[in-house]
Each structure stands twice: as structure tokens, then as C-alpha cells.
Amino acid sequence: MAKKPNKTKALPIHILNGPNLNLLGSREPDIYGKTTLAGIEKACRARAEAHGFSILFDQSNKEGELVEMIQRARTASSAVIINAAAYTHTSVAVLDALKMLTVPAIEVHLSNPARRENFRHTSYVAMGATGTIAGFGLNSYLLAIDAVAALLKDKKA
Ligand code: DQA
């Protein structure tokens, strides 16, 4: 019998969401839009599939849980897309976890923190990220998936 080619399946892209993003849709819709987190997940899944990737999509309100998710991504993911929400501006622990990643990490935000209050102008996440996409609402996530797909394709070529 002919031997099946040993095709290794790409690891999923891990999309992580921080505190209060579980309430998207009803949370300050003038800033964050009316799309729920479930709606964002659905759109991300479709975009990733179009690029030939699967996704893992998680949300936590707890800093330590986000750190653990990033740690798991070290070996279980081909890339990380992270909206650390308010922890973006405060968490050295999230930054230190991101620094241990050898896969690409893209920072995303629905709003553009640079146009908002001063305390949102500092991003610890940015110091551990490959790049940042902010200000495009749901499209920030989809553009991040496009960026990851391009990065991984370049790596394979
Ligand atoms: C956010 C921006 C953060 O400043 C804020 O704390 C959030 C959401 C965004 O997606 O625009 O919770 O990360």
C-alpha cells in the first residue's frame, strides 16, 4: 500500500482577549462597536480558514490566566494575536510571557489607544509584540490574521 505523505498540520493561531471584552456589544458601543465577542470569533475563524489556518479563541478577565494562555501558546500555536485590553497598559507579567514566545505575536485593539486618555498611550504588550494593529474595530483582528498569514508564509518560503 502506498505510504500517505506525512503532512504536518499547522498549529492554530491563538487569539487572546483580556478583561471586559466578554461584554463587547453592550460595552461602550460608541467606542468599541456593536459586534459581540462571539461575532468577532466567528469573523476571525472565517478569515483564518481562508488562509488555511485554524484558531483558538479565548477570553479572560484574569491577568494570571492570560499569562498561562500565552505560556501554552509557546508550544501549541503558530502565532498569537492578543487584545490584552486594560492589561495592555499595566501588565509586566503579560509582557514577560510574550517575551518567551518564539512565534509571531500581534497586538490588536478595537479602538486607537493613541487617540485616547494619556494612560492608554503606554503599551507593555507592544514591547513584546511583532507589531500592532489598532483603531479599525473588528477589522483590527482580521488585519492581524492577514499579517500572521503573510509572516508565516514568508517563514516557510
Ligand atoms: C482596548 C483598548 C484598551 O485601552 C481598553 O482598556 C480595552 C479595549 C481596545 O480594544 O480598544 O479594554 O484594548
PDB file of C-alpha atoms and ligand atoms in Angstrom:
ATOM      1  CA  MET A   1       0.000   0.000   0.000  1.00  0.00           C
ATOM      2  CA  ALA A   2       1.261   3.465  -0.877  1.00  0.00           C
ATOM      3  CA  LYS A   3       2.551   5.412   2.093  1.00  0.00           C
ATOM      4  CA  LYS A   4       0.500   8.500   2.994  1.00  0.00           C
ATOM      5  CA  PRO A   5       2.535  11.723   2.745  1.00  0.00           C
ATOM      6  CA  ASN A   6       3.482  12.919   6.219  1.00  0.00           C
ATOM      7  CA  LYS A   7       1.650  16.254   6.113  1.00  0.00           C
ATOM      8  CA  THR A   8       2.138  18.151   9.362  1.00  0.00           C
ATOM      9  CA  LYS A   9      -0.892  20.308  10.126  1.00  0.00           C
ATOM     10  CA  ALA A  10      -0.155  23.937  11.008  1.00  0.00           C
ATOM     11  CA  LEU A  11      -0.700  24.742  14.676  1.00  0.00           C
ATOM     12  CA  PRO A  12      -3.630  27.073  15.357  1.00  0.00           C
ATOM     13  CA  ILE A  13      -3.376  30.846  15.697  1.00  0.00           C
ATOM     14  CA  HIS A  14      -4.213  31.651  19.315  1.00  0.00           C
ATOM     15  CA  ILE A  15      -6.387  34.757  19.706  1.00  0.00           C
ATOM     16  CA  LEU A  16      -6.429  36.048  23.293  1.00  0.00           C
ATOM     17  CA  ASN A  17      -8.776  38.643  24.724  1.00  0.00           C
ATOM     18  CA  GLY A  18      -8.394  40.398  28.046  1.00  0.00           C
ATOM     19  CA  PRO A  19     -10.715  41.916  30.633  1.00  0.00           C
ATOM     20  CA  ASN A  20     -14.163  43.294  29.832  1.00  0.00           C
ATOM     21  CA  LEU A  21     -14.034  42.179  26.211  1.00  0.00           C
ATOM     22  CA  ASN A  22     -16.592  39.490  27.118  1.00  0.00           C
ATOM     23  CA  LEU A  23     -19.103  42.349  27.291  1.00  0.00           C
ATOM     24  CA  LEU A  24     -18.465  43.696  23.799  1.00  0.00           C
ATOM     25  CA  GLY A  25     -21.703  44.594  22.079  1.00  0.00           C
ATOM     26  CA  SER A  26     -23.075  46.357  25.130  1.00  0.00           C
ATOM     27  CA  ARG A  27     -19.799  47.818  26.489  1.00  0.00           C
ATOM     28  CA  GLU A  28     -19.342  51.450  25.397  1.00  0.00           C
ATOM     29  CA  PRO A  29     -20.571  50.687  21.850  1.00  0.00           C
ATOM     30  CA  ASP A  30     -19.668  54.183  20.649  1.00  0.00           C
ATOM     31  CA  ILE A  31     -16.004  53.272  21.276  1.00  0.00           C
ATOM     32  CA  TYR A  32     -15.908  49.510  20.749  1.00  0.00           C
ATOM     33  CA  GLY A  33     -18.748  48.941  18.270  1.00  0.00           C
ATOM     34  CA  LYS A  34     -21.810  46.723  18.455  1.00  0.00           C
ATOM     35  CA  THR A  35     -20.190  43.413  17.489  1.00  0.00           C
ATOM     36  CA  THR A  36     -20.106  40.873  20.313  1.00  0.00           C
ATOM     37  CA  LEU A  37     -17.012  38.827  21.137  1.00  0.00           C
ATOM     38  CA  ALA A  38     -18.799  35.795  19.642  1.00  0.00           C
ATOM     39  CA  GLY A  39     -19.256  37.814  16.440  1.00  0.00           C
ATOM     40  CA  ILE A  40     -15.547  38.657  16.388  1.00  0.00           C
ATOM     41  CA  GLU A  41     -14.685  34.997  16.919  1.00  0.00           C
ATOM     42  CA  LYS A  42     -16.883  33.926  14.003  1.00  0.00           C
ATOM     43  CA  ALA A  43     -15.331  36.501  11.658  1.00  0.00           C
ATOM     44  CA  CYS A  44     -11.791  35.518  12.779  1.00  0.00           C
ATOM     45  CA  ARG A  45     -12.492  31.834  12.206  1.00  0.00           C
ATOM     46  CA  ALA A  46     -13.691  32.510   8.660  1.00  0.00           C
ATOM     47  CA  ARG A  47     -10.687  34.741   7.860  1.00  0.00           C
ATOM     48  CA  ALA A  48      -8.183  32.256   9.298  1.00  0.00           C
ATOM     49  CA  GLU A  49      -9.792  29.378   7.377  1.00  0.00           C
ATOM     50  CA  ALA A  50      -9.497  31.394   4.158  1.00  0.00           C
ATOM     51  CA  HIS A  51      -5.729  31.453   4.847  1.00  0.00           C
ATOM     52  CA  GLY A  52      -5.668  27.731   5.702  1.00  0.00           C
ATOM     53  CA  PHE A  53      -5.351  28.194   9.477  1.00  0.00           C
ATOM     54  CA  SER A  54      -7.481  27.207  12.428  1.00  0.00           C
ATOM     55  CA  ILE A  55      -7.851  29.383  15.520  1.00  0.00           C
ATOM     56  CA  LEU A  56      -8.153  29.019  19.255  1.00  0.00           C
ATOM     57  CA  PHE A  57     -10.175  31.912  20.654  1.00  0.00           C
ATOM     58  CA  ASP A  58     -10.062  32.716  24.381  1.00  0.00           C
ATOM     59  CA  GLN A  59     -11.060  35.468  26.771  1.00  0.00           C
ATOM     60  CA  SER A  60     -10.220  36.016  30.409  1.00  0.00           C
ATOM     61  CA  ASN A  61     -10.779  38.789  32.914  1.00  0.00           C
ATOM     62  CA  LYS A  62      -7.802  37.493  34.942  1.00  0.00           C
ATOM     63  CA  GLU A  63      -4.191  38.525  34.354  1.00  0.00           C
ATOM     64  CA  GLY A  64      -2.725  35.194  35.513  1.00  0.00           C
ATOM     65  CA  GLU A  65      -4.981  33.243  33.165  1.00  0.00           C
ATOM     66  CA  LEU A  66      -3.810  35.346  30.233  1.00  0.00           C
ATOM     67  CA  VAL A  67      -0.193  34.669  31.254  1.00  0.00           C
ATOM     68  CA  GLU A  68      -0.912  30.919  31.322  1.00  0.00           C
ATOM     69  CA  MET A  69      -2.567  31.045  27.898  1.00  0.00           C
ATOM     70  CA  ILE A  70       0.489  32.825  26.447  1.00  0.00           C
ATOM     71  CA  GLN A  71       2.767  30.231  28.065  1.00  0.00           C
ATOM     72  CA  ARG A  72       0.767  27.403  26.458  1.00  0.00           C
ATOM     73  CA  ALA A  73       0.988  29.147  23.079  1.00  0.00           C
ATOM     74  CA  ARG A  74       4.784  28.690  23.173  1.00  0.00           C
ATOM     75  CA  THR A  75       4.396  25.121  22.004  1.00  0.00           C
ATOM     76  CA  ALA A  76       0.745  24.865  20.916  1.00  0.00           C
ATOM     77  CA  SER A  77       0.312  27.792  18.495  1.00  0.00           C
ATOM     78  CA  SER A  78       1.796  29.065  15.266  1.00  0.00           C
ATOM     79  CA  ALA A  79       1.134  32.686  16.307  1.00  0.00           C
ATOM     80  CA  VAL A  80      -0.569  34.777  18.978  1.00  0.00           C
ATOM     81  CA  ILE A  81      -2.951  37.673  18.401  1.00  0.00           C
ATOM     82  CA  ILE A  82      -3.631  39.491  21.644  1.00  0.00           C
ATOM     83  CA  ASN A  83      -6.001  42.228  22.736  1.00  0.00           C
ATOM     84  CA  ALA A  84      -4.886  42.470  26.352  1.00  0.00           C
ATOM     85  CA  ALA A  85      -7.449  45.266  26.902  1.00  0.00           C
ATOM     86  CA  ALA A  86      -6.663  47.246  30.098  1.00  0.00           C
ATOM     87  CA  TYR A  87      -3.724  44.899  30.943  1.00  0.00           C
ATOM     88  CA  THR A  88      -2.032  46.355  27.839  1.00  0.00           C
ATOM     89  CA  HIS A  89      -1.277  49.438  29.889  1.00  0.00           C
ATOM     90  CA  THR A  90      -0.326  47.808  33.190  1.00  0.00           C
ATOM     91  CA  SER A  91       0.951  44.251  32.905  1.00  0.00           C
ATOM     92  CA  VAL A  92       4.649  43.462  33.098  1.00  0.00           C
ATOM     93  CA  ALA A  93       3.588  39.821  33.623  1.00  0.00           C
ATOM     94  CA  VAL A  94       1.863  39.707  30.217  1.00  0.00           C
ATOM     95  CA  LEU A  95       4.914  41.375  28.635  1.00  0.00           C
ATOM     96  CA  ASP A  96       7.312  38.868  30.221  1.00  0.00           C
ATOM     97  CA  ALA A  97       5.178  35.964  28.961  1.00  0.00           C
ATOM     98  CA  LEU A  98       5.110  37.424  25.438  1.00  0.00           C
ATOM     99  CA  LYS A  99       8.905  37.768  25.507  1.00  0.00           C
ATOM    100  CA  MET A 100       9.213  33.999  25.873  1.00  0.00           C
ATOM    101  CA  LEU A 101       7.359  33.372  22.609  1.00  0.00           C
ATOM    102  CA  THR A 102       9.335  32.384  19.542  1.00  0.00           C
ATOM    103  CA  VAL A 103       6.240  32.609  17.290  1.00  0.00           C
ATOM    104  CA  PRO A 104       4.875  35.954  15.993  1.00  0.00           C
ATOM    105  CA  ALA A 105       2.690  37.957  18.402  1.00  0.00           C
ATOM    106  CA  ILE A 106       0.418  40.717  17.095  1.00  0.00           C
ATOM    107  CA  GLU A 107      -1.079  43.300  19.443  1.00  0.00           C
ATOM    108  CA  VAL A 108      -4.595  44.386  18.457  1.00  0.00           C
ATOM    109  CA  HIS A 109      -7.065  46.970  19.698  1.00  0.00           C
ATOM    110  CA  LEU A 110     -10.553  47.818  18.512  1.00  0.00           C
ATOM    111  CA  SER A 111     -10.084  51.488  19.368  1.00  0.00           C
ATOM    112  CA  ASN A 112      -6.964  53.562  18.784  1.00  0.00           C
ATOM    113  CA  PRO A 113      -5.452  53.993  22.273  1.00  0.00           C
ATOM    114  CA  ALA A 114      -3.082  56.700  20.956  1.00  0.00           C
ATOM    115  CA  ARG A 115      -6.110  58.982  20.452  1.00  0.00           C
ATOM    116  CA  ARG A 116      -7.481  58.363  23.936  1.00  0.00           C
ATOM    117  CA  GLU A 117      -6.530  59.163  27.553  1.00  0.00           C
ATOM    118  CA  ASN A 118      -2.823  59.502  28.376  1.00  0.00           C
ATOM    119  CA  PHE A 119      -2.771  56.333  30.484  1.00  0.00           C
ATOM    120  CA  ARG A 120      -3.644  54.338  27.342  1.00  0.00           C
ATOM    121  CA  HIS A 121      -0.598  55.653  25.486  1.00  0.00           C
ATOM    122  CA  THR A 122       1.733  53.219  27.259  1.00  0.00           C
ATOM    123  CA  SER A 123       1.630  49.647  25.989  1.00  0.00           C
ATOM    124  CA  TYR A 124       3.660  46.966  27.746  1.00  0.00           C
ATOM    125  CA  VAL A 125       2.308  44.498  25.183  1.00  0.00           C
ATOM    126  CA  ALA A 126       3.862  46.498  22.312  1.00  0.00           C
ATOM    127  CA  MET A 127       7.322  45.847  23.778  1.00  0.00           C
ATOM    128  CA  GLY A 128       6.779  42.100  23.355  1.00  0.00           C
ATOM    129  CA  ALA A 129       4.860  42.178  20.075  1.00  0.00           C
ATOM    130  CA  THR A 130       5.959  41.711  16.490  1.00  0.00           C
ATOM    131  CA  GLY A 131       3.622  44.573  15.538  1.00  0.00           C
ATOM    132  CA  THR A 132       0.451  46.421  16.490  1.00  0.00           C
ATOM    133  CA  ILE A 133      -2.863  46.998  14.695  1.00  0.00           C
ATOM    134  CA  ALA A 134      -5.270  49.410  16.368  1.00  0.00           C
ATOM    135  CA  GLY A 135      -8.257  51.567  15.588  1.00  0.00           C
ATOM    136  CA  PHE A 136     -10.089  49.511  12.980  1.00  0.00           C
ATOM    137  CA  GLY A 137     -12.724  47.873  15.162  1.00  0.00           C
ATOM    138  CA  LEU A 138     -13.370  44.222  14.253  1.00  0.00           C
ATOM    139  CA  ASN A 139     -11.086  44.698  11.246  1.00  0.00           C
ATOM    140  CA  SER A 140      -8.071  45.084  13.572  1.00  0.00           C
ATOM    141  CA  TYR A 141      -8.415  41.346  14.315  1.00  0.00           C
ATOM    142  CA  LEU A 142      -8.890  40.414  10.650  1.00  0.00           C
ATOM    143  CA  LEU A 143      -5.890  42.510   9.557  1.00  0.00           C
ATOM    144  CA  ALA A 144      -3.836  40.812  12.274  1.00  0.00           C
ATOM    145  CA  ILE A 145      -4.784  37.409  10.836  1.00  0.00           C
ATOM    146  CA  ASP A 146      -3.724  38.620   7.369  1.00  0.00           C
ATOM    147  CA  ALA A 147      -0.418  39.819   8.864  1.00  0.00           C
ATOM    148  CA  VAL A 148       0.177  36.488  10.618  1.00  0.00           C
ATOM    149  CA  ALA A 149      -0.592  34.553   7.420  1.00  0.00           C
ATOM    150  CA  ALA A 150       1.898  36.709   5.487  1.00  0.00           C
ATOM    151  CA  LEU A 151       4.576  36.295   8.194  1.00  0.00           C
ATOM    152  CA  LEU A 152       4.160  32.515   8.343  1.00  0.00           C
ATOM    153  CA  LYS A 153       4.196  32.230   4.540  1.00  0.00           C
ATOM    154  CA  ASP A 154       7.444  34.235   4.426  1.00  0.00           C
ATOM    155  CA  LYS A 155       8.914  31.946   7.084  1.00  0.00           C
ATOM    156  CA  LYS A 156       8.003  28.817   5.074  1.00  0.00           C
ATOM    157  CA  ALA A 157       9.342  30.217   1.764  1.00  0.00           C
TER     158      ALA A 157
HETATM  159  C1  DQA B   1      -8.848  48.110  24.060  1.00  0.00           C
HETATM  160  C2  DQA B   1      -8.232  49.456  24.457  1.00  0.00           C
HETATM  161  C3  DQA B   1      -7.843  49.466  25.933  1.00  0.00           C
HETATM  162  O1  DQA B   1      -7.316  50.729  26.293  1.00  0.00           O
HETATM  163  C4  DQA B   1      -9.059  49.191  26.799  1.00  0.00           C
HETATM  164  O2  DQA B   1      -8.682  49.110  28.158  1.00  0.00           O
HETATM  165  C5  DQA B   1      -9.821  47.985  26.387  1.00  0.00           C
HETATM  166  C6  DQA B   1     -10.005  47.727  24.956  1.00  0.00           C
HETATM  167  C7  DQA B   1      -9.343  48.113  22.614  1.00  0.00           C
HETATM  168  O3  DQA B   1      -9.551  47.033  22.050  1.00  0.00           O
HETATM  169  O4  DQA B   1      -9.574  49.194  22.031  1.00  0.00           O
HETATM  170  O5  DQA B   1     -10.384  47.277  27.197  1.00  0.00           O
HETATM  171  O6  DQA B   1      -7.829  47.126  24.156  1.00  0.00           O
END
